[in-house]
Short mmCIF file of C-alpha atoms in Angstrom, two decimals:
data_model
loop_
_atom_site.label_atom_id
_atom_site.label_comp_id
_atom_site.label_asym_id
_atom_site.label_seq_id
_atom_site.Cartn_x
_atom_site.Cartn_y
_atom_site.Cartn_z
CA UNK A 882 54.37 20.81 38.24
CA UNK A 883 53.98 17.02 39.65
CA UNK A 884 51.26 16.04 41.74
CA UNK A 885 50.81 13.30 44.14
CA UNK A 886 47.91 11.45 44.54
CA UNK A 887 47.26 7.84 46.05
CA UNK A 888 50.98 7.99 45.88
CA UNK A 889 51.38 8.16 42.24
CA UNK A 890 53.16 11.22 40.31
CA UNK A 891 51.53 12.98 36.79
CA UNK A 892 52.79 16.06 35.57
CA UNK A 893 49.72 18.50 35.49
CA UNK A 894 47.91 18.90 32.22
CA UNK A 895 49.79 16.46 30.47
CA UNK A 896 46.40 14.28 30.72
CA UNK A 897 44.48 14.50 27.74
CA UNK A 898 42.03 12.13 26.70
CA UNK A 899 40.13 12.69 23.14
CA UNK A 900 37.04 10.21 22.91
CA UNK A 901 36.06 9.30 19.46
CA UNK A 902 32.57 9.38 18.58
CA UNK A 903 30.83 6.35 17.65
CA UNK A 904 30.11 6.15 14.33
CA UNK A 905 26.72 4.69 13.31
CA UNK A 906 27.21 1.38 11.31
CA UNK A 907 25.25 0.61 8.36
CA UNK A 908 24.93 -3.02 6.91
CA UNK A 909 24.29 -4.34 3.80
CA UNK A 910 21.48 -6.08 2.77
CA UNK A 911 23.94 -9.23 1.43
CA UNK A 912 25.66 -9.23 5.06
CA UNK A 913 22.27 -8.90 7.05
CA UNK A 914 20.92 -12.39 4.96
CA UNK A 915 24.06 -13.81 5.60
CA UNK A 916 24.34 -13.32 9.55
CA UNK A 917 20.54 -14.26 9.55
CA UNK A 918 21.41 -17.78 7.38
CA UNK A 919 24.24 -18.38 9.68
CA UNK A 920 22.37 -17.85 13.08
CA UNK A 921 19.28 -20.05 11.39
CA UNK A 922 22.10 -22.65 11.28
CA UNK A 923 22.98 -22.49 14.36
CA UNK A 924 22.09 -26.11 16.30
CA UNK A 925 24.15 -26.03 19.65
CA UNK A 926 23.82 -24.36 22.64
CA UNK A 927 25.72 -20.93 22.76
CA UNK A 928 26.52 -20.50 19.11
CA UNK A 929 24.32 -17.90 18.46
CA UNK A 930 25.74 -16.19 21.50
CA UNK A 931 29.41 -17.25 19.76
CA UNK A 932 28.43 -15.72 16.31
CA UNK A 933 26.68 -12.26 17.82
CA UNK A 934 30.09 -11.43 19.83
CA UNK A 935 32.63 -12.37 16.79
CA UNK A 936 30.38 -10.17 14.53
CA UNK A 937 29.60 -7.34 17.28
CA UNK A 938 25.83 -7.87 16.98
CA UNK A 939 23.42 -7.69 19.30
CA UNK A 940 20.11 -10.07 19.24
CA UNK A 941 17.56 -7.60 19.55
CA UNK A 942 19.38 -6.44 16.19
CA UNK A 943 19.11 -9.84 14.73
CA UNK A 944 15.35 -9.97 15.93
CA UNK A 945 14.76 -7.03 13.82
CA UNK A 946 16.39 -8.24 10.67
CA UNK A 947 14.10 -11.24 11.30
CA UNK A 948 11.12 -9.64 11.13
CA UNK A 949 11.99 -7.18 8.47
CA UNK A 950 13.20 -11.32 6.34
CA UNK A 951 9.70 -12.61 7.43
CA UNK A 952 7.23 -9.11 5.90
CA UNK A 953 8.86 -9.20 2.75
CA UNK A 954 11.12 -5.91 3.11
CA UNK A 955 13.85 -5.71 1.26
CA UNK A 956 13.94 -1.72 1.63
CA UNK A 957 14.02 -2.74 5.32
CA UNK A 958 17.30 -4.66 4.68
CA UNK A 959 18.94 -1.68 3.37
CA UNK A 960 19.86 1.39 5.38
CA UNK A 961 17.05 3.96 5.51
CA UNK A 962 17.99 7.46 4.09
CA UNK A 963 17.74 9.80 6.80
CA UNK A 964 16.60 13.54 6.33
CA UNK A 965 13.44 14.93 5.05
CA UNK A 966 11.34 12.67 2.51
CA UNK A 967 10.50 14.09 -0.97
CA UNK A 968 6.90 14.17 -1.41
CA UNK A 969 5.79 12.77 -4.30
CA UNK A 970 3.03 15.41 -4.93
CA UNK A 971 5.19 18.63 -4.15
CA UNK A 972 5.55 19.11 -7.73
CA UNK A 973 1.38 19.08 -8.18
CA UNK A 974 1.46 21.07 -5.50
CA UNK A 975 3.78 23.81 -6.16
CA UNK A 976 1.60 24.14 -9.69
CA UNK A 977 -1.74 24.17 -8.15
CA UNK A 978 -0.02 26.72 -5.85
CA UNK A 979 0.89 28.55 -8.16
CA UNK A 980 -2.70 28.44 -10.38
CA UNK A 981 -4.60 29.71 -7.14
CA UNK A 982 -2.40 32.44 -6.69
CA UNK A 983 -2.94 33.48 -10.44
CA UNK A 984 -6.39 33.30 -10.39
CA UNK A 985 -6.86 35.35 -7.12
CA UNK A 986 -4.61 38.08 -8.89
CA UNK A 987 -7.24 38.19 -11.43
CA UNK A 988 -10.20 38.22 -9.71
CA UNK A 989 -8.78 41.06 -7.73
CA UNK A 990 -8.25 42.67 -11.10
CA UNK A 991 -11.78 42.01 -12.06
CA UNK A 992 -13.60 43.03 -8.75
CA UNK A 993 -11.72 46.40 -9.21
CA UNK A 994 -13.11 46.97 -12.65
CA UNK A 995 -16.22 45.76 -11.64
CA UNK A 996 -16.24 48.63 -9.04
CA UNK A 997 -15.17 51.53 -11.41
CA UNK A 998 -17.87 50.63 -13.61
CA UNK A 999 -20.30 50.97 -10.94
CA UNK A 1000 -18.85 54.61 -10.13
CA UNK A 1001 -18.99 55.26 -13.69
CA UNK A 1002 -22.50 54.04 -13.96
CA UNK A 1003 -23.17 56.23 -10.46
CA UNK A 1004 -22.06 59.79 -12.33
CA UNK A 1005 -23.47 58.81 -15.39
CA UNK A 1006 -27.13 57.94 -13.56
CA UNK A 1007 -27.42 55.28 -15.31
CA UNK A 1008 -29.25 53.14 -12.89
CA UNK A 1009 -27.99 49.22 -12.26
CA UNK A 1010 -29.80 46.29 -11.93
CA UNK A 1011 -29.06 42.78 -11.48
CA UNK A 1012 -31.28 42.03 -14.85
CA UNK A 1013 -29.34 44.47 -16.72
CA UNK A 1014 -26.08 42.71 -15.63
CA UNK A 1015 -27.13 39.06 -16.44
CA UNK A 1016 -28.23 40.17 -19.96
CA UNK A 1017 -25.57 41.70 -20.81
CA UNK A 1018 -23.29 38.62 -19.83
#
């Protein structure tokens, strides 16, 4: 089961390679105002380069963190939850959801007694007239 190519021998299917997936890093607020102190410190030429590569950084990163320092947002130095965002009104919602589907119950309720009473009225010959109606009210 050897092959030969470029003059080298592998056994066949013995060749397996499993890639891990990156994983996405998250950093701490603390560590993002410390990298940002140190690269503020930075005087000479090439030591920001120097301190990006021993952290793994990259300075578009860094830029970012900057900006987020400079407007004040600490939320922005944390990691962001991911998923769907609660809604601060679903609550108020849900409730006033539930109230308009109440009410239309009973005005369905309503219209259909309002209609047997006119059939009543109708075989009784009673005759009916919006004066009649708003009197009575």
């Amino acid at each position: 089961m050897s092959q030969e190519q470029n003059g080298k021998t592998e056994e066949a299917g013995t060749q397996t390679e499993v890639v891990v997936k990156a994983k996405r890093r998250q950093h701490p607020a603390e560590y993002k105002l410390r990298i940002l102190r140190e690269v503020d410190e930075c005087k000479g030429k090439g030591e920001v380069g120097a301190l990006l590569r021993r952290e793994g950084l990259y300075s578009s990163l860094v830029s970012k963190w900057r900006e987020q320092r400079e407007h004040g947002s600490l939320t922005g130095l944390s990691g962001h939850r991911r998923g769907p965002k609660v809604d601060a009104n679903a609550v108020e919602i849900a409730r006033l959801q539930r109230e308009n589907k109440r009410l239309q119950e009973k005005l369905e309720r309503a219209e259909l007694i309002i209609d047997v009473q006119k059939k009543v009225a109708r075989l009784l010959g009673v005759p009916l007239t919006d004066n009649s109606l708003s009197e009575d009210s």
